[in-house]
mmCIF file with all atom_site columns, C-alpha atoms in Angstrom:
data_model
loop_
_atom_site.group_PDB
_atom_site.id
_atom_site.type_symbol
_atom_site.label_atom_id
_atom_site.label_alt_id
_atom_site.label_comp_id
_atom_site.label_asym_id
_atom_site.label_entity_id
_atom_site.label_seq_id
_atom_site.pdbx_PDB_ins_code
_atom_site.Cartn_x
_atom_site.Cartn_y
_atom_site.Cartn_z
_atom_site.occupancy
_atom_site.B_iso_or_equiv
_atom_site.pdbx_formal_charge
_atom_site.auth_seq_id
_atom_site.auth_comp_id
_atom_site.auth_asym_id
_atom_site.auth_atom_id
_atom_site.pdbx_PDB_model_num
ATOM 1   C CA . MET A 1 1   ? -20.440 0.658   10.668  1.00 0.00 ? 1   MET A CA 1
ATOM 2   C CA . TYR A 1 2   ? -17.059 -1.308  10.765  1.00 0.00 ? 2   TYR A CA 1
ATOM 3   C CA . ILE A 1 3   ? -16.134 -2.826  7.908   1.00 0.00 ? 3   ILE A CA 1
ATOM 4   C CA . GLY A 1 4   ? -12.492 -4.234  8.754   1.00 0.00 ? 4   GLY A CA 1
ATOM 5   C CA . TYR A 1 5   ? -8.760  -3.011  8.788   1.00 0.00 ? 5   TYR A CA 1
ATOM 6   C CA . MET A 1 6   ? -5.755  -3.452  6.855   1.00 0.00 ? 6   MET A CA 1
ATOM 7   C CA . GLY A 1 7   ? -2.902  -2.893  9.488   1.00 0.00 ? 7   GLY A CA 1
ATOM 8   C CA . PRO A 1 8   ? -3.565  0.524   11.118  1.00 0.00 ? 8   PRO A CA 1
ATOM 9   C CA . VAL A 1 9   ? -5.913  1.597   8.396   1.00 0.00 ? 9   VAL A CA 1
ATOM 10  C CA . VAL A 1 10  ? -9.565  1.033   9.582   1.00 0.00 ? 10  VAL A CA 1
ATOM 11  C CA . PHE A 1 11  ? -12.373 0.579   7.093   1.00 0.00 ? 11  PHE A CA 1
ATOM 12  C CA . LEU A 1 12  ? -15.235 2.346   8.680   1.00 0.00 ? 12  LEU A CA 1
ATOM 13  C CA . ALA A 1 13  ? -18.552 3.948   7.290   1.00 0.00 ? 13  ALA A CA 1
ATOM 14  C CA . ALA A 1 14  ? -20.255 6.154   9.567   1.00 0.00 ? 14  ALA A CA 1
ATOM 15  C CA . SER A 1 15  ? -22.265 9.485   9.361   1.00 0.00 ? 15  SER A CA 1
ATOM 16  C CA . THR A 1 16  ? -18.612 11.630  10.417  1.00 0.00 ? 16  THR A CA 1
ATOM 17  C CA . TYR A 1 17  ? -16.041 9.107   8.927   1.00 0.00 ? 17  TYR A CA 1
ATOM 18  C CA . THR A 1 18  ? -16.187 6.806   5.440   1.00 0.00 ? 18  THR A CA 1
ATOM 19  C CA . LEU A 1 19  ? -13.389 5.077   4.463   1.00 0.00 ? 19  LEU A CA 1
ATOM 20  C CA . THR A 1 20  ? -14.157 1.734   2.386   1.00 0.00 ? 20  THR A CA 1
ATOM 21  C CA . PRO A 1 21  ? -12.419 0.060   -0.440  1.00 0.00 ? 21  PRO A CA 1
ATOM 22  C CA . SER A 1 22  ? -14.244 -0.237  -3.562  1.00 0.00 ? 22  SER A CA 1
ATOM 23  C CA . GLY A 1 23  ? -13.748 -2.093  -6.781  1.00 0.00 ? 23  GLY A CA 1
ATOM 24  C CA . VAL A 1 24  ? -12.108 -5.000  -4.996  1.00 0.00 ? 24  VAL A CA 1
ATOM 25  C CA . GLY A 1 25  ? -10.475 -7.501  -7.008  1.00 0.00 ? 25  GLY A CA 1
ATOM 26  C CA . GLN A 1 26  ? -8.412  -10.687 -5.827  1.00 0.00 ? 26  GLN A CA 1
ATOM 27  C CA . GLU A 1 27  ? -6.105  -12.821 -7.985  1.00 0.00 ? 27  GLU A CA 1
ATOM 28  C CA . GLY A 1 28  ? -4.187  -15.952 -7.396  1.00 0.00 ? 28  GLY A CA 1
ATOM 29  C CA . GLU A 1 29  ? -2.477  -18.559 -9.431  1.00 0.00 ? 29  GLU A CA 1
ATOM 30  C CA . ALA A 1 30  ? -0.703  -22.002 -9.240  1.00 0.00 ? 30  ALA A CA 1
ATOM 31  C CA . ARG A 1 31  ? 3.209   -22.651 -9.559  1.00 0.00 ? 31  ARG A CA 1
ATOM 32  C CA . TRP A 1 32  ? 4.211   -25.131 -12.341 1.00 0.00 ? 32  TRP A CA 1
ATOM 33  C CA . ALA A 1 33  ? 7.461   -26.110 -13.656 1.00 0.00 ? 33  ALA A CA 1
ATOM 34  C CA . ASP A 1 34  ? 8.044   -27.444 -17.019 1.00 0.00 ? 34  ASP A CA 1
ATOM 35  C CA . HIS A 1 35  ? 10.931  -30.008 -17.471 1.00 0.00 ? 35  HIS A CA 1
ATOM 36  C CA . ASP A 1 36  ? 12.006  -30.490 -21.134 1.00 0.00 ? 36  ASP A CA 1
ATOM 37  C CA . LEU A 1 37  ? 12.798  -33.755 -22.639 1.00 0.00 ? 37  LEU A CA 1
ATOM 38  C CA . ILE A 1 38  ? 14.470  -34.583 -25.927 1.00 0.00 ? 38  ILE A CA 1
ATOM 39  C CA . HIS A 1 39  ? 12.098  -35.952 -28.480 1.00 0.00 ? 39  HIS A CA 1
ATOM 40  C CA . TYR A 1 40  ? 9.142   -35.755 -26.094 1.00 0.00 ? 40  TYR A CA 1
ATOM 41  C CA . LYS A 1 41  ? 6.702   -33.212 -24.973 1.00 0.00 ? 41  LYS A CA 1
ATOM 42  C CA . PRO A 1 42  ? 7.669   -31.451 -21.591 1.00 0.00 ? 42  PRO A CA 1
ATOM 43  C CA . VAL A 1 43  ? 6.618   -32.764 -18.286 1.00 0.00 ? 43  VAL A CA 1
ATOM 44  C CA . SER A 1 44  ? 4.840   -30.642 -16.000 1.00 0.00 ? 44  SER A CA 1
ATOM 45  C CA . GLU A 1 45  ? 5.329   -30.595 -12.139 1.00 0.00 ? 45  GLU A CA 1
ATOM 46  C CA . PHE A 1 46  ? 3.247   -28.830 -9.873  1.00 0.00 ? 46  PHE A CA 1
ATOM 47  C CA . LEU A 1 47  ? 5.171   -26.740 -7.061  1.00 0.00 ? 47  LEU A CA 1
ATOM 48  C CA . GLY A 1 48  ? 2.556   -25.387 -5.077  1.00 0.00 ? 48  GLY A CA 1
ATOM 49  C CA . PRO A 1 49  ? 0.109   -22.461 -4.589  1.00 0.00 ? 49  PRO A CA 1
ATOM 50  C CA . GLY A 1 50  ? 1.341   -19.018 -5.492  1.00 0.00 ? 50  GLY A CA 1
ATOM 51  C CA . LEU A 1 51  ? 0.751   -15.781 -3.454  1.00 0.00 ? 51  LEU A CA 1
ATOM 52  C CA . GLN A 1 52  ? -2.590  -14.114 -3.651  1.00 0.00 ? 52  GLN A CA 1
ATOM 53  C CA . SER A 1 53  ? -2.801  -10.367 -4.663  1.00 0.00 ? 53  SER A CA 1
ATOM 54  C CA . ILE A 1 54  ? -5.564  -8.048  -4.214  1.00 0.00 ? 54  ILE A CA 1
ATOM 55  C CA . ALA A 1 55  ? -6.017  -4.706  -5.747  1.00 0.00 ? 55  ALA A CA 1
ATOM 56  C CA . PHE A 1 56  ? -8.897  -1.882  -4.781  1.00 0.00 ? 56  PHE A CA 1
ATOM 57  C CA . ASP A 1 57  ? -9.550  1.873   -4.454  1.00 0.00 ? 57  ASP A CA 1
ATOM 58  C CA . LEU A 1 58  ? -9.898  4.186   -1.791  1.00 0.00 ? 58  LEU A CA 1
ATOM 59  C CA . ILE A 1 59  ? -11.595 7.546   -1.865  1.00 0.00 ? 59  ILE A CA 1
ATOM 60  C CA . LEU A 1 60  ? -9.654  9.723   0.397   1.00 0.00 ? 60  LEU A CA 1
ATOM 61  C CA . ALA A 1 61  ? -11.967 12.888  0.842   1.00 0.00 ? 61  ALA A CA 1
ATOM 62  C CA . ARG A 1 62  ? -12.271 15.453  3.666   1.00 0.00 ? 62  ARG A CA 1
ATOM 63  C CA . GLN A 1 63  ? -15.880 15.447  3.572   1.00 0.00 ? 63  GLN A CA 1
ATOM 64  C CA . TYR A 1 64  ? -16.038 11.968  4.724   1.00 0.00 ? 64  TYR A CA 1
ATOM 65  C CA . GLY A 1 65  ? -13.832 12.816  7.629   1.00 0.00 ? 65  GLY A CA 1
ATOM 66  C CA . VAL A 1 66  ? -10.694 11.482  6.123   1.00 0.00 ? 66  VAL A CA 1
ATOM 67  C CA . ASP A 1 67  ? -7.118  13.717  5.755   1.00 0.00 ? 67  ASP A CA 1
ATOM 68  C CA . PRO A 1 68  ? -6.141  12.637  2.265   1.00 0.00 ? 68  PRO A CA 1
ATOM 69  C CA . ASP A 1 69  ? -2.642  13.920  2.853   1.00 0.00 ? 69  ASP A CA 1
ATOM 70  C CA . GLY A 1 70  ? -2.183  12.265  5.963   1.00 0.00 ? 70  GLY A CA 1
ATOM 71  C CA . ALA A 1 71  ? -3.533  9.059   4.817   1.00 0.00 ? 71  ALA A CA 1
ATOM 72  C CA . VAL A 1 72  ? -1.489  8.755   1.570   1.00 0.00 ? 72  VAL A CA 1
ATOM 73  C CA . LYS A 1 73  ? 1.487   9.751   3.754   1.00 0.00 ? 73  LYS A CA 1
ATOM 74  C CA . MET A 1 74  ? 0.832   6.804   6.138   1.00 0.00 ? 74  MET A CA 1
ATOM 75  C CA . LEU A 1 75  ? 0.468   4.452   3.345   1.00 0.00 ? 75  LEU A CA 1
ATOM 76  C CA . ARG A 1 76  ? 3.473   5.384   1.858   1.00 0.00 ? 76  ARG A CA 1
ATOM 77  C CA . GLN A 1 77  ? 5.392   4.940   4.780   1.00 0.00 ? 77  GLN A CA 1
ATOM 78  C CA . MET A 1 78  ? 4.018   1.470   5.038   1.00 0.00 ? 78  MET A CA 1
ATOM 79  C CA . ARG A 1 79  ? 4.690   0.635   1.472   1.00 0.00 ? 79  ARG A CA 1
ATOM 80  C CA . ASP A 1 80  ? 8.537   1.986   1.954   1.00 0.00 ? 80  ASP A CA 1
ATOM 81  C CA . MET A 1 81  ? 9.098   0.292   5.268   1.00 0.00 ? 81  MET A CA 1
ATOM 82  C CA . GLY A 1 82  ? 8.226   -2.939  4.000   1.00 0.00 ? 82  GLY A CA 1
ATOM 83  C CA . VAL A 1 83  ? 5.508   -3.220  6.723   1.00 0.00 ? 83  VAL A CA 1
ATOM 84  C CA . VAL A 1 84  ? 3.722   -6.422  6.699   1.00 0.00 ? 84  VAL A CA 1
ATOM 85  C CA . PHE A 1 85  ? -0.036  -6.405  8.060   1.00 0.00 ? 85  PHE A CA 1
ATOM 86  C CA . PRO A 1 86  ? -3.227  -8.705  8.834   1.00 0.00 ? 86  PRO A CA 1
ATOM 87  C CA . LEU A 1 87  ? -6.001  -7.899  6.312   1.00 0.00 ? 87  LEU A CA 1
ATOM 88  C CA . ILE A 1 88  ? -9.705  -8.250  7.628   1.00 0.00 ? 88  ILE A CA 1
ATOM 89  C CA . ILE A 1 89  ? -12.871 -7.539  5.745   1.00 0.00 ? 89  ILE A CA 1
ATOM 90  C CA . GLY A 1 90  ? -16.279 -8.148  6.941   1.00 0.00 ? 90  GLY A CA 1
ATOM 91  C CA . GLY A 1 91  ? -14.675 -9.596  10.480  1.00 0.00 ? 91  GLY A CA 1
ATOM 92  C CA . HIS A 1 92  ? -12.709 -12.268 8.837   1.00 0.00 ? 92  HIS A CA 1
ATOM 93  C CA . PRO A 1 93  ? -9.217  -12.460 7.624   1.00 0.00 ? 93  PRO A CA 1
ATOM 94  C CA . VAL A 1 94  ? -8.760  -12.641 3.731   1.00 0.00 ? 94  VAL A CA 1
ATOM 95  C CA . SER A 1 95  ? -6.231  -15.233 4.047   1.00 0.00 ? 95  SER A CA 1
ATOM 96  C CA . GLN A 1 96  ? -4.335  -17.044 7.016   1.00 0.00 ? 96  GLN A CA 1
ATOM 97  C CA . ASN A 1 97  ? -1.093  -15.194 5.927   1.00 0.00 ? 97  ASN A CA 1
ATOM 98  C CA . TYR A 1 98  ? -0.450  -11.531 6.446   1.00 0.00 ? 98  TYR A CA 1
ATOM 99  C CA . TRP A 1 99  ? -0.082  -9.099  3.584   1.00 0.00 ? 99  TRP A CA 1
ATOM 100 C CA . ARG A 1 100 ? 2.198   -6.308  2.093   1.00 0.00 ? 100 ARG A CA 1
ATOM 101 C CA . LEU A 1 101 ? 1.666   -3.327  0.250   1.00 0.00 ? 101 LEU A CA 1
ATOM 102 C CA . MET A 1 102 ? 3.121   -3.259  -3.249  1.00 0.00 ? 102 MET A CA 1
ATOM 103 C CA . SER A 1 103 ? 2.254   -0.058  -4.909  1.00 0.00 ? 103 SER A CA 1
ATOM 104 C CA . LEU A 1 104 ? 0.025   2.983   -4.582  1.00 0.00 ? 104 LEU A CA 1
ATOM 105 C CA . SER A 1 105 ? -1.420  4.879   -7.416  1.00 0.00 ? 105 SER A CA 1
ATOM 106 C CA . GLU A 1 106 ? -2.817  8.292   -6.763  1.00 0.00 ? 106 GLU A CA 1
ATOM 107 C CA . SER A 1 107 ? -5.338  9.814   -9.433  1.00 0.00 ? 107 SER A CA 1
ATOM 108 C CA . ASP A 1 108 ? -8.323  12.348  -9.466  1.00 0.00 ? 108 ASP A CA 1
ATOM 109 C CA . ASN A 1 109 ? -6.624  14.681  -6.908  1.00 0.00 ? 109 ASN A CA 1
ATOM 110 C CA . TYR A 1 110 ? -8.553  17.936  -6.021  1.00 0.00 ? 110 TYR A CA 1
ATOM 111 C CA . TYR A 1 111 ? -7.393  20.852  -4.169  1.00 0.00 ? 111 TYR A CA 1
ATOM 112 C CA . GLY A 1 112 ? -9.167  23.444  -2.271  1.00 0.00 ? 112 GLY A CA 1
ATOM 113 C CA . PRO A 1 113 ? -9.049  27.248  -2.593  1.00 0.00 ? 113 PRO A CA 1
ATOM 114 C CA . THR A 1 114 ? -6.048  27.162  0.028   1.00 0.00 ? 114 THR A CA 1
ATOM 115 C CA . GLY A 1 115 ? -3.965  24.832  -1.759  1.00 0.00 ? 115 GLY A CA 1
ATOM 116 C CA . ASN A 1 116 ? -5.028  21.693  0.683   1.00 0.00 ? 116 ASN A CA 1
ATOM 117 C CA . ARG A 1 117 ? -5.935  18.099  -1.086  1.00 0.00 ? 117 ARG A CA 1
ATOM 118 C CA . ILE A 1 118 ? -9.552  17.782  -0.271  1.00 0.00 ? 118 ILE A CA 1
ATOM 119 C CA . TRP A 1 119 ? -10.102 14.697  -2.335  1.00 0.00 ? 119 TRP A CA 1
ATOM 120 C CA . CYS A 1 120 ? -7.944  11.932  -3.972  1.00 0.00 ? 120 CYS A CA 1
ATOM 121 C CA . LYS A 1 121 ? -8.653  8.591   -5.347  1.00 0.00 ? 121 LYS A CA 1
ATOM 122 C CA . LEU A 1 122 ? -6.120  5.925   -4.496  1.00 0.00 ? 122 LEU A CA 1
ATOM 123 C CA . HIS A 1 123 ? -5.279  2.535   -6.270  1.00 0.00 ? 123 HIS A CA 1
ATOM 124 C CA . VAL A 1 124 ? -3.834  0.128   -3.765  1.00 0.00 ? 124 VAL A CA 1
ATOM 125 C CA . GLN A 1 125 ? -2.044  -3.049  -4.439  1.00 0.00 ? 125 GLN A CA 1
ATOM 126 C CA . LEU A 1 126 ? -1.474  -5.846  -1.911  1.00 0.00 ? 126 LEU A CA 1
ATOM 127 C CA . LYS A 1 127 ? 0.466   -9.014  -2.239  1.00 0.00 ? 127 LYS A CA 1
ATOM 128 C CA . GLU A 1 128 ? 0.076   -11.993 0.458   1.00 0.00 ? 128 GLU A CA 1
ATOM 129 C CA . TYR A 1 129 ? 3.420   -12.299 2.532   1.00 0.00 ? 129 TYR A CA 1
ATOM 130 C CA . SER A 1 130 ? 3.765   -16.181 3.551   1.00 0.00 ? 130 SER A CA 1
ATOM 131 C CA . THR A 1 131 ? 4.788   -16.828 6.777   1.00 0.00 ? 131 THR A CA 1
ATOM 132 C CA . ASP A 1 132 ? 5.670   -20.383 6.211   1.00 0.00 ? 132 ASP A CA 1
ATOM 133 C CA . ASN A 1 133 ? 9.795   -19.819 6.587   1.00 0.00 ? 133 ASN A CA 1
ATOM 134 C CA . TYR A 1 134 ? 9.247   -19.216 10.479  1.00 0.00 ? 134 TYR A CA 1
ATOM 135 C CA . THR A 1 135 ? 12.465  -20.061 11.025  1.00 0.00 ? 135 THR A CA 1
ATOM 136 C CA . GLU A 1 136 ? 14.094  -17.305 9.416   1.00 0.00 ? 136 GLU A CA 1
ATOM 137 C CA . GLU A 1 137 ? 11.885  -14.877 10.800  1.00 0.00 ? 137 GLU A CA 1
ATOM 138 C CA . GLN A 1 138 ? 12.017  -16.063 14.198  1.00 0.00 ? 138 GLN A CA 1
ATOM 139 C CA . SER A 1 139 ? 16.007  -15.983 14.028  1.00 0.00 ? 139 SER A CA 1
ATOM 140 C CA . LYS A 1 140 ? 15.760  -12.030 13.041  1.00 0.00 ? 140 LYS A CA 1
ATOM 141 C CA . VAL A 1 141 ? 13.530  -11.512 16.028  1.00 0.00 ? 141 VAL A CA 1
ATOM 142 C CA . ASP A 1 142 ? 15.909  -13.421 18.212  1.00 0.00 ? 142 ASP A CA 1
ATOM 143 C CA . LEU A 1 143 ? 18.891  -11.347 16.899  1.00 0.00 ? 143 LEU A CA 1
ATOM 144 C CA . TYR A 1 144 ? 17.097  -8.051  17.291  1.00 0.00 ? 144 TYR A CA 1
ATOM 145 C CA . GLY A 1 145 ? 15.523  -8.866  20.751  1.00 0.00 ? 145 GLY A CA 1
ATOM 146 C CA . SER A 1 146 ? 18.947  -9.801  22.076  1.00 0.00 ? 146 SER A CA 1
ATOM 147 C CA . ILE A 1 147 ? 20.549  -6.401  20.674  1.00 0.00 ? 147 ILE A CA 1
ATOM 148 C CA . GLY A 1 148 ? 17.641  -4.732  22.504  1.00 0.00 ? 148 GLY A CA 1
ATOM 149 C CA . ASN A 1 149 ? 18.000  -6.435  26.032  1.00 0.00 ? 149 ASN A CA 1
ATOM 150 C CA . VAL A 1 150 ? 22.028  -5.740  25.605  1.00 0.00 ? 150 VAL A CA 1
ATOM 151 C CA . LEU A 1 151 ? 21.026  -1.905  25.049  1.00 0.00 ? 151 LEU A CA 1
ATOM 152 C CA . ALA A 1 152 ? 18.551  -1.934  27.823  1.00 0.00 ? 152 ALA A CA 1
ATOM 153 C CA . THR A 1 153 ? 20.753  -3.487  30.275  1.00 0.00 ? 153 THR A CA 1
ATOM 154 C CA . VAL A 1 154 ? 23.749  -0.774  29.143  1.00 0.00 ? 154 VAL A CA 1
ATOM 155 C CA . PHE A 1 155 ? 21.423  2.146   29.334  1.00 0.00 ? 155 PHE A CA 1
#
């Protein structure tokens, strides 16, 4: 049964492959500023919504068809390269924005007789990535796109 995906990581529950998030928790807050006044209480100003964050656990087990070392390596690369990705659960996006991988925490590693990891519990923390600043992002795409066009023309 298809559950969703987090960029290239597909959440799926089947007889030969199972990778599902568990213990999912979501958190968000509003942004406020307090302006101090002499002899009066501070005046509060609503600045806008804050970024959402999500945390969940993944069980990576060979018995469920998942290669723990390969999955951890891919998630580390996503974190270290600053990859932003859509998060889809139950066929619906969790938010209209993309997400970024903030941290990974490994625990409960079990190894087989040959020294290969056969089971790992991974705690994943994601934070929303707002695309409201489209002008800056588009200018980066234009810059890198033009460099790619020049290199393609030269070679």
